[in-house]
């Protein structure tokens, strides 16, 4: 890894690709098996976030509190990446209790995105998530070209 966090994968992948691992102390620390996010070719790929605190305890208050905590964490990671919620192009939401939580999750979710520019989204029902969470959210966002600004 270079000093700027980028990784040259040419030796392992056969082609030259540069990716930059994103880390911010403002967000929930990642576990050792993944990065908070990775920047590559003008996009940032944010790892799945559950609604937990910095001690990895799921926040109290049910699906709405967990949704808010996950999206706030994603927002911090995007900001550290040079992007933001307004640049999100794709979201994947994983719900343990789809029938019970879908509408309640959406009430919080829609507060984080402009209605005119909602990102594409997939919502998937799953049997379980880490640490007993009800929701996990990941996303892909564009990194705006600051050179043309």
Short mmCIF file of C-alpha atoms in Angstrom, two decimals:
data_model
loop_
_atom_site.label_atom_id
_atom_site.label_comp_id
_atom_site.label_asym_id
_atom_site.label_seq_id
_atom_site.Cartn_x
_atom_site.Cartn_y
_atom_site.Cartn_z
CA UNK A 1 0.00 0.00 0.00
CA UNK A 2 1.33 3.42 -0.89
CA UNK A 3 1.38 6.40 1.47
CA UNK A 4 -1.90 7.71 0.01
CA UNK A 5 -3.75 4.46 0.76
CA UNK A 6 -3.89 3.25 -2.84
CA UNK A 7 -3.05 -0.32 -3.71
CA UNK A 8 -1.49 -1.53 -6.97
CA UNK A 9 -3.08 -4.90 -7.67
CA UNK A 10 -1.15 -5.65 -10.87
CA UNK A 11 0.86 -8.47 -9.26
CA UNK A 12 -2.22 -10.31 -8.02
CA UNK A 13 -4.80 -9.53 -10.68
CA UNK A 14 -2.74 -9.43 -13.86
CA UNK A 15 -3.85 -5.91 -14.72
CA UNK A 16 -2.98 -2.56 -13.22
CA UNK A 17 -5.81 -1.28 -11.09
CA UNK A 18 -5.52 1.31 -8.39
CA UNK A 19 -7.92 1.36 -5.50
CA UNK A 20 -7.86 3.47 -2.38
CA UNK A 21 -9.07 2.20 0.97
CA UNK A 22 -11.16 4.74 2.88
CA UNK A 23 -10.98 5.09 6.64
CA UNK A 24 -12.41 7.79 8.87
CA UNK A 25 -12.29 7.85 12.65
CA UNK A 26 -15.64 9.69 12.55
CA UNK A 27 -17.48 6.52 11.50
CA UNK A 28 -17.87 3.12 13.16
CA UNK A 29 -14.52 1.33 12.89
CA UNK A 30 -14.54 -1.58 10.45
CA UNK A 31 -13.84 -5.13 11.53
CA UNK A 32 -10.48 -6.54 10.40
CA UNK A 33 -12.00 -8.41 7.44
CA UNK A 34 -13.21 -5.40 5.42
CA UNK A 35 -12.72 -1.67 4.79
CA UNK A 36 -15.23 1.07 5.54
CA UNK A 37 -15.14 1.81 1.82
CA UNK A 38 -12.97 1.60 -1.28
CA UNK A 39 -12.56 4.28 -3.95
CA UNK A 40 -11.98 3.19 -7.53
CA UNK A 41 -12.44 4.82 -10.94
CA UNK A 42 -14.53 7.77 -9.75
CA UNK A 43 -16.80 5.82 -7.42
CA UNK A 44 -16.81 4.89 -3.76
CA UNK A 45 -18.08 1.48 -2.66
CA UNK A 46 -19.27 1.61 0.96
CA UNK A 47 -19.31 -1.63 2.92
CA UNK A 48 -22.48 -2.77 4.60
CA UNK A 49 -23.34 -0.80 7.73
CA UNK A 50 -25.63 -2.01 10.48
CA UNK A 51 -27.20 0.29 13.04
CA UNK A 52 -24.64 -0.01 15.79
CA UNK A 53 -22.48 2.26 17.93
CA UNK A 54 -18.69 2.46 18.08
CA UNK A 55 -18.65 -0.42 20.58
CA UNK A 56 -20.46 -2.61 18.00
CA UNK A 57 -23.64 -2.66 20.06
CA UNK A 58 -26.87 -2.51 18.06
CA UNK A 59 -28.64 0.76 18.87
CA UNK A 60 -31.87 0.60 20.83
CA UNK A 61 -35.13 1.77 19.32
CA UNK A 62 -35.85 -0.83 16.67
CA UNK A 63 -35.69 -0.59 12.90
CA UNK A 64 -35.98 3.19 12.66
CA UNK A 65 -33.13 3.86 15.08
CA UNK A 66 -30.98 1.21 13.37
CA UNK A 67 -31.76 2.63 9.91
CA UNK A 68 -30.82 6.15 11.04
CA UNK A 69 -27.57 4.95 12.65
CA UNK A 70 -26.57 2.97 9.53
CA UNK A 71 -27.29 5.87 7.18
CA UNK A 72 -25.51 8.40 9.41
CA UNK A 73 -22.46 6.13 9.40
CA UNK A 74 -22.62 5.81 5.61
CA UNK A 75 -22.87 9.59 5.32
CA UNK A 76 -19.68 10.03 7.38
CA UNK A 77 -17.82 7.50 5.23
CA UNK A 78 -19.00 9.15 2.01
CA UNK A 79 -17.88 12.58 3.25
CA UNK A 80 -14.45 11.17 4.08
CA UNK A 81 -14.36 9.76 0.54
CA UNK A 82 -14.98 13.13 -1.08
CA UNK A 83 -18.57 12.24 -1.90
CA UNK A 84 -21.89 12.54 -0.08
CA UNK A 85 -25.41 11.17 0.14
CA UNK A 86 -26.46 13.37 -2.80
CA UNK A 87 -24.03 11.40 -5.01
CA UNK A 88 -25.30 7.90 -4.13
CA UNK A 89 -26.33 5.99 -7.26
CA UNK A 90 -27.16 2.53 -5.84
CA UNK A 91 -28.22 1.27 -2.43
CA UNK A 92 -28.78 -2.26 -1.21
CA UNK A 93 -30.82 -2.74 1.95
CA UNK A 94 -30.95 -6.07 3.79
CA UNK A 95 -33.88 -6.56 6.20
CA UNK A 96 -34.41 -9.42 8.63
CA UNK A 97 -38.13 -8.66 9.06
CA UNK A 98 -39.24 -7.44 5.62
CA UNK A 99 -43.02 -7.48 6.23
CA UNK A 100 -42.74 -5.82 9.65
CA UNK A 101 -39.98 -3.28 8.96
CA UNK A 102 -40.14 -2.22 5.29
CA UNK A 103 -42.47 0.77 5.71
CA UNK A 104 -40.85 1.92 8.97
CA UNK A 105 -37.38 1.71 7.44
CA UNK A 106 -38.54 3.78 4.44
CA UNK A 107 -39.82 6.55 6.73
CA UNK A 108 -36.23 7.15 7.87
CA UNK A 109 -34.51 6.23 4.59
CA UNK A 110 -36.34 8.90 2.60
CA UNK A 111 -35.06 11.61 4.99
CA UNK A 112 -31.51 11.03 3.71
CA UNK A 113 -32.14 11.49 -0.02
CA UNK A 114 -33.74 14.17 -2.20
CA UNK A 115 -37.02 12.83 -3.61
CA UNK A 116 -36.19 14.07 -7.12
CA UNK A 117 -32.89 12.15 -7.22
CA UNK A 118 -33.50 8.97 -5.23
CA UNK A 119 -30.78 6.40 -5.95
CA UNK A 120 -31.53 3.02 -7.48
CA UNK A 121 -32.23 0.52 -4.69
CA UNK A 122 -32.66 -3.16 -3.99
CA UNK A 123 -34.21 -4.37 -0.75
CA UNK A 124 -33.56 -7.99 0.19
CA UNK A 125 -35.09 -10.07 2.97
CA UNK A 126 -32.51 -12.12 4.87
CA UNK A 127 -32.69 -14.64 7.70
CA UNK A 128 -30.10 -12.98 9.95
CA UNK A 129 -27.54 -10.17 10.12
CA UNK A 130 -24.40 -9.67 12.22
CA UNK A 131 -24.83 -8.86 15.91
CA UNK A 132 -28.59 -9.40 15.75
CA UNK A 133 -29.18 -6.25 13.67
CA UNK A 134 -32.47 -5.84 11.80
CA UNK A 135 -30.92 -3.94 8.87
CA UNK A 136 -27.70 -3.61 6.88
CA UNK A 137 -27.16 -1.03 4.15
CA UNK A 138 -24.39 -0.66 1.56
CA UNK A 139 -24.06 1.73 -1.35
CA UNK A 140 -22.14 2.95 -4.35
CA UNK A 141 -21.67 6.68 -4.92
CA UNK A 142 -20.01 8.89 -7.46
CA UNK A 143 -17.08 11.02 -6.42
CA UNK A 144 -17.68 14.46 -7.95
CA UNK A 145 -14.97 15.84 -10.20
CA UNK A 146 -13.59 18.72 -8.17
CA UNK A 147 -11.29 19.82 -11.02
CA UNK A 148 -14.20 21.16 -13.05
CA UNK A 149 -15.77 23.02 -10.10
#
